[in-house]
CSV table of C-alpha atoms in Angstrom, one decimal:
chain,number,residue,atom,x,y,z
H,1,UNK,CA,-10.9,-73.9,-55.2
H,2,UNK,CA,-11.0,-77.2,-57.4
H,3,UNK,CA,-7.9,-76.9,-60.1
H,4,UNK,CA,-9.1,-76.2,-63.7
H,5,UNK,CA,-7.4,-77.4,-66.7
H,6,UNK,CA,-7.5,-74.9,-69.6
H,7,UNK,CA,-7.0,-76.1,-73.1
H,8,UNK,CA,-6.5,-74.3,-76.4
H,9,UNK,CA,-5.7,-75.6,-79.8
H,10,UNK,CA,-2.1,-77.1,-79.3
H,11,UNK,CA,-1.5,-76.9,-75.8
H,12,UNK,CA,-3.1,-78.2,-71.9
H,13,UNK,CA,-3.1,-76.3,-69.0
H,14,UNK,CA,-3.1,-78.6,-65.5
H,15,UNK,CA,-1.8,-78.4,-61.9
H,16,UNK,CA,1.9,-79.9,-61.9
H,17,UNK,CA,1.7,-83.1,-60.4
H,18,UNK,CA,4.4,-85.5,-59.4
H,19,UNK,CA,4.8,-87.1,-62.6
H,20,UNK,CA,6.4,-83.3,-63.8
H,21,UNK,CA,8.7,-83.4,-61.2
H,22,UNK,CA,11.9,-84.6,-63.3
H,23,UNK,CA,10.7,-82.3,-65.8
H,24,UNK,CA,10.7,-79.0,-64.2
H,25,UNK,CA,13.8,-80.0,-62.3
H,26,UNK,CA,15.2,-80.6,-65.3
H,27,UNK,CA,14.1,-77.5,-66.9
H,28,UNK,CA,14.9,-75.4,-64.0
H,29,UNK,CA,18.5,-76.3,-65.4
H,30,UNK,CA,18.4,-73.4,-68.1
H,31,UNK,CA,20.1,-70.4,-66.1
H,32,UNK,CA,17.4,-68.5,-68.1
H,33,UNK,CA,14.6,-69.5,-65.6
H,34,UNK,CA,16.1,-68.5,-62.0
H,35,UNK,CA,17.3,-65.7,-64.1
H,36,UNK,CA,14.1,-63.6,-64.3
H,37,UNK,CA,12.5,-65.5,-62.2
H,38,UNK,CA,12.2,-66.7,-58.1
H,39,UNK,CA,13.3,-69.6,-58.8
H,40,UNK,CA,16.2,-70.4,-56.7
H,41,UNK,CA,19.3,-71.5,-58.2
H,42,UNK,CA,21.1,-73.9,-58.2
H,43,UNK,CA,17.7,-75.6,-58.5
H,44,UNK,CA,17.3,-79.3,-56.9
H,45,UNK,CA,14.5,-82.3,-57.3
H,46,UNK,CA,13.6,-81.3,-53.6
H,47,UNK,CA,12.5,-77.7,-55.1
H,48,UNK,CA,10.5,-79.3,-57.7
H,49,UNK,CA,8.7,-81.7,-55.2
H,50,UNK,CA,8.2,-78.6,-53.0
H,51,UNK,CA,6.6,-76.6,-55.6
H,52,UNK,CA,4.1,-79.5,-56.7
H,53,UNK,CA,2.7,-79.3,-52.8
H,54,UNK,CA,2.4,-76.2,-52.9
H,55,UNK,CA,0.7,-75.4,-55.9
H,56,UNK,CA,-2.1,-77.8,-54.9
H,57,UNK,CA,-2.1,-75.8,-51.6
H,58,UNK,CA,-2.2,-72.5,-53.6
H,59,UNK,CA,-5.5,-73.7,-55.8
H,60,UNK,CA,-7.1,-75.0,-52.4
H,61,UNK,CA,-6.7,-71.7,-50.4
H,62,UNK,CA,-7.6,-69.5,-54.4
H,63,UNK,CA,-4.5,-67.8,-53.5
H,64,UNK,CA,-2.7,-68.7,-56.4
H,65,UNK,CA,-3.6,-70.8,-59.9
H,66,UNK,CA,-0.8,-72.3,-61.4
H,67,UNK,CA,-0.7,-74.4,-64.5
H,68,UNK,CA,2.0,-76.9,-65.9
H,69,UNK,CA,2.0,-76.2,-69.9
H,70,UNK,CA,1.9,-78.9,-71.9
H,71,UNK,CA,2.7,-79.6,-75.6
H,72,UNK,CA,2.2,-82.9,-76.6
H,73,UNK,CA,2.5,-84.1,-73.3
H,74,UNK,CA,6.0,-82.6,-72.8
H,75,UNK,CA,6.3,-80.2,-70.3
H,76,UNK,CA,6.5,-76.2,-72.2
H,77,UNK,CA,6.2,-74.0,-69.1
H,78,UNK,CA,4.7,-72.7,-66.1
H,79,UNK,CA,2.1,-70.0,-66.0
H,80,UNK,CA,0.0,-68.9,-63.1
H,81,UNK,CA,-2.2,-66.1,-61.7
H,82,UNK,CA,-0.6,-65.0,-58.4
H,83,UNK,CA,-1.7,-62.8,-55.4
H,84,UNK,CA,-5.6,-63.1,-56.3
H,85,UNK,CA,-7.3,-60.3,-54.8
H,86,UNK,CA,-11.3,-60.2,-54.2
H,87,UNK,CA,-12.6,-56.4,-54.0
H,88,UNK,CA,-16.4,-55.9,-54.2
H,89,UNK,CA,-15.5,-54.1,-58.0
H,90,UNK,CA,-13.9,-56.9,-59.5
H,91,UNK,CA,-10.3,-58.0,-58.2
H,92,UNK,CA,-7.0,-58.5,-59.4
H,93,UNK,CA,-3.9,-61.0,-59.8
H,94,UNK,CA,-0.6,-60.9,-61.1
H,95,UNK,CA,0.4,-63.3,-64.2
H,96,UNK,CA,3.8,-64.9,-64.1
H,97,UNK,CA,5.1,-67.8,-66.7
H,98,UNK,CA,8.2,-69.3,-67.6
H,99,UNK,CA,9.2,-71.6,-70.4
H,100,UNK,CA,11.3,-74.7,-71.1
H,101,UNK,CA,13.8,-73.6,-73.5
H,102,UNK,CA,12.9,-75.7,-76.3
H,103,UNK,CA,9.4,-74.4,-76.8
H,104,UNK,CA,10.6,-70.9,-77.0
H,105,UNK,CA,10.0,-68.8,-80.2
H,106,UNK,CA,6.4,-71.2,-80.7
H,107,UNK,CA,3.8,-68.7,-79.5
H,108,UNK,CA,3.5,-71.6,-76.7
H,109,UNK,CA,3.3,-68.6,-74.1
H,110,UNK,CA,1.0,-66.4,-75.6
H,111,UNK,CA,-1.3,-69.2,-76.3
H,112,UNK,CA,-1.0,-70.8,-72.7
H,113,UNK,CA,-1.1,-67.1,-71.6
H,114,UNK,CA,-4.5,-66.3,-73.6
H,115,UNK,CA,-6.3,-69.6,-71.8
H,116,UNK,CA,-5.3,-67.9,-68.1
H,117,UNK,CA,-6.2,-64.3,-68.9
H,118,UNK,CA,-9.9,-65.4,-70.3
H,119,UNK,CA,-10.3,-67.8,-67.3
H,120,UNK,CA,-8.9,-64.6,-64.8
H,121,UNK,CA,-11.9,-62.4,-66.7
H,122,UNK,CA,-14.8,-64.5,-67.3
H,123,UNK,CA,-14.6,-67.2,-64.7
H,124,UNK,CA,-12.7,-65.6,-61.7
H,125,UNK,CA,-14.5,-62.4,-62.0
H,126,UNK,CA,-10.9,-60.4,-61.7
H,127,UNK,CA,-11.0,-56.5,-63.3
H,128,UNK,CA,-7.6,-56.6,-63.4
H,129,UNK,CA,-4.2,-58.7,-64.1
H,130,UNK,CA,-0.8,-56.7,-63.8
H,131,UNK,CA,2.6,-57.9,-65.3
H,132,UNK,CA,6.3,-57.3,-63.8
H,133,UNK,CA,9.3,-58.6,-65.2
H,134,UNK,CA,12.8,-58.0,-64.1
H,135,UNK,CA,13.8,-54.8,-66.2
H,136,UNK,CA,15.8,-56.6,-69.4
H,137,UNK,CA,13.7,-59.5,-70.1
H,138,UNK,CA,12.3,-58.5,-73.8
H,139,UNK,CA,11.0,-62.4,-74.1
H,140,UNK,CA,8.4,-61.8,-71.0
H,141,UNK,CA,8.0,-58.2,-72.3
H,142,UNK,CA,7.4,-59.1,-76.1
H,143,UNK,CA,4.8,-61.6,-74.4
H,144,UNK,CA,3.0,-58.9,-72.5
H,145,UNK,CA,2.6,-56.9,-75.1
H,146,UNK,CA,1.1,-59.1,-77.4
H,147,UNK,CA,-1.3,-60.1,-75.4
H,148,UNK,CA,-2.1,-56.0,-74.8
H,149,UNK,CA,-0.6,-55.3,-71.2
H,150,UNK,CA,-0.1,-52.0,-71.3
H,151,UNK,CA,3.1,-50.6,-70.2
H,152,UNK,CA,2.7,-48.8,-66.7
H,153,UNK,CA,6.6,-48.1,-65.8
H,154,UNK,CA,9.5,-49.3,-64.1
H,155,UNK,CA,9.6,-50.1,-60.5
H,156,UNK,CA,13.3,-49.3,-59.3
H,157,UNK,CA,14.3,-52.2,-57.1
H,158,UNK,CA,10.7,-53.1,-57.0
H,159,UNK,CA,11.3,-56.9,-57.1
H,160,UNK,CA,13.0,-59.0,-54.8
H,161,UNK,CA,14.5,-62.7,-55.7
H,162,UNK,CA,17.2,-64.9,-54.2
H,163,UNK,CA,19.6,-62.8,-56.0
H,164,UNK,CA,18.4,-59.6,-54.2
H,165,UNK,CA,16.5,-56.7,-55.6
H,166,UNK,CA,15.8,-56.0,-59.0
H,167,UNK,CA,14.3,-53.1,-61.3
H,168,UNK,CA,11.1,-53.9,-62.5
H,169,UNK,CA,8.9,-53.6,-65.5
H,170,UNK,CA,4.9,-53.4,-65.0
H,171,UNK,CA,2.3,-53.5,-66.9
H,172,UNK,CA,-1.6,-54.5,-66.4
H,173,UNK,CA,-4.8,-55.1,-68.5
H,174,UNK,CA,-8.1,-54.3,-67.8
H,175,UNK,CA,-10.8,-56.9,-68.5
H,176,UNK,CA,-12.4,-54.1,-70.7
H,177,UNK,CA,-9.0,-53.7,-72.5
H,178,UNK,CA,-8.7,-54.9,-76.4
H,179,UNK,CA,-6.6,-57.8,-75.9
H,180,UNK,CA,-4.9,-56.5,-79.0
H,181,UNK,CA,-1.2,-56.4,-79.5
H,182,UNK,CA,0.1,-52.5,-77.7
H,183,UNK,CA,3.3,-50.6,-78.9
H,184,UNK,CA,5.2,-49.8,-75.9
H,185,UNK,CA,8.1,-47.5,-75.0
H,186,UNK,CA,11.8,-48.8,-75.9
H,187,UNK,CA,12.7,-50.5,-73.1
């Protein structure tokens, strides 16, 4: 598949290219990211120039669709829809993000996340996107449930990362959900 850019109202969606390479080694930086995320740490340019490959592969093979997000032309994030499933019914992905800390508290990821999960229901066909987040991470989780996820449990040690294995939170909407904001269990 050809990549897509996305755009909504203050932000653009596009493959990372090389020019975001300094960027998102840079941003890779904040021990937030490889915290909740695979992202291995201590993160290096050489990561960053890996990554750019093989997002272009990911698009080319419809395996994965990942987006830089941009704000002004300053790198905000990454946001992609991960393990793409066809299934005669409508299929499925995962969606994963991250974001730069300085663009955290804007709505950036709830706005770049709103572009992918309309282009996941009406253009990819997909019936179904599921969340996971390491068990703790309230940001992602906030996120998730604005944009309607509906909380589905905890997976115990049901992520793996460079650090090892992980609890994990799920959560999936349906592309007949209301993509309105959910209440969900304390977590």
């Amino acid at each position: 598949m050809e990549p897509v850019s996305l755009r909504t109202k203050r932000l653009v969606l596009s493959i990372p290219a090389e020019a975001d390479i300094d960027a998102i080694t840079a941003a890779c930086q904040d021990p937030e990211v490889p915290r909740w995320t695979t992202v291995p740490s201590p993160y290096t340019r050489q990561h960053a120039t890996d990554f750019v490959e093989l997002v272009a592969a990911w698009w080319a093979d419809r395996a994965e669709t990942v987006w830089a997000i941009r704000k002004d032309g300053v790198l905000a994030g990454m946001i992609g829809l991960h393990r793409i499933t066809d299934h005669p019914h409508g299929g499925e992905a995962e969606i994963g993000f991250w974001g730069v800390a300085a663009f955290r508290g804007q709505g950036v990821m709830v706005e770049a996340a709103r572009a992918v999960i309309d282009f996941a229901f009406d253009e990819l066909g997909l019936a179904r996107l599921s969340w996971r987040a390491v068990a703790g991470n309230i940001p992602s989780a906030r996120t998730a449930r604005s944009l309607g996820f509906r909380y589905e449990g905890t997976l115990r040690q049901g992520l793996t990362s460079p650090r090892g294995r992980d609890d994990g939170w799920v959560a999936g909407l349906l592309a007949s959900d209301d993509r309105a904001p959910v209440a969900w269990p304390v977590l």
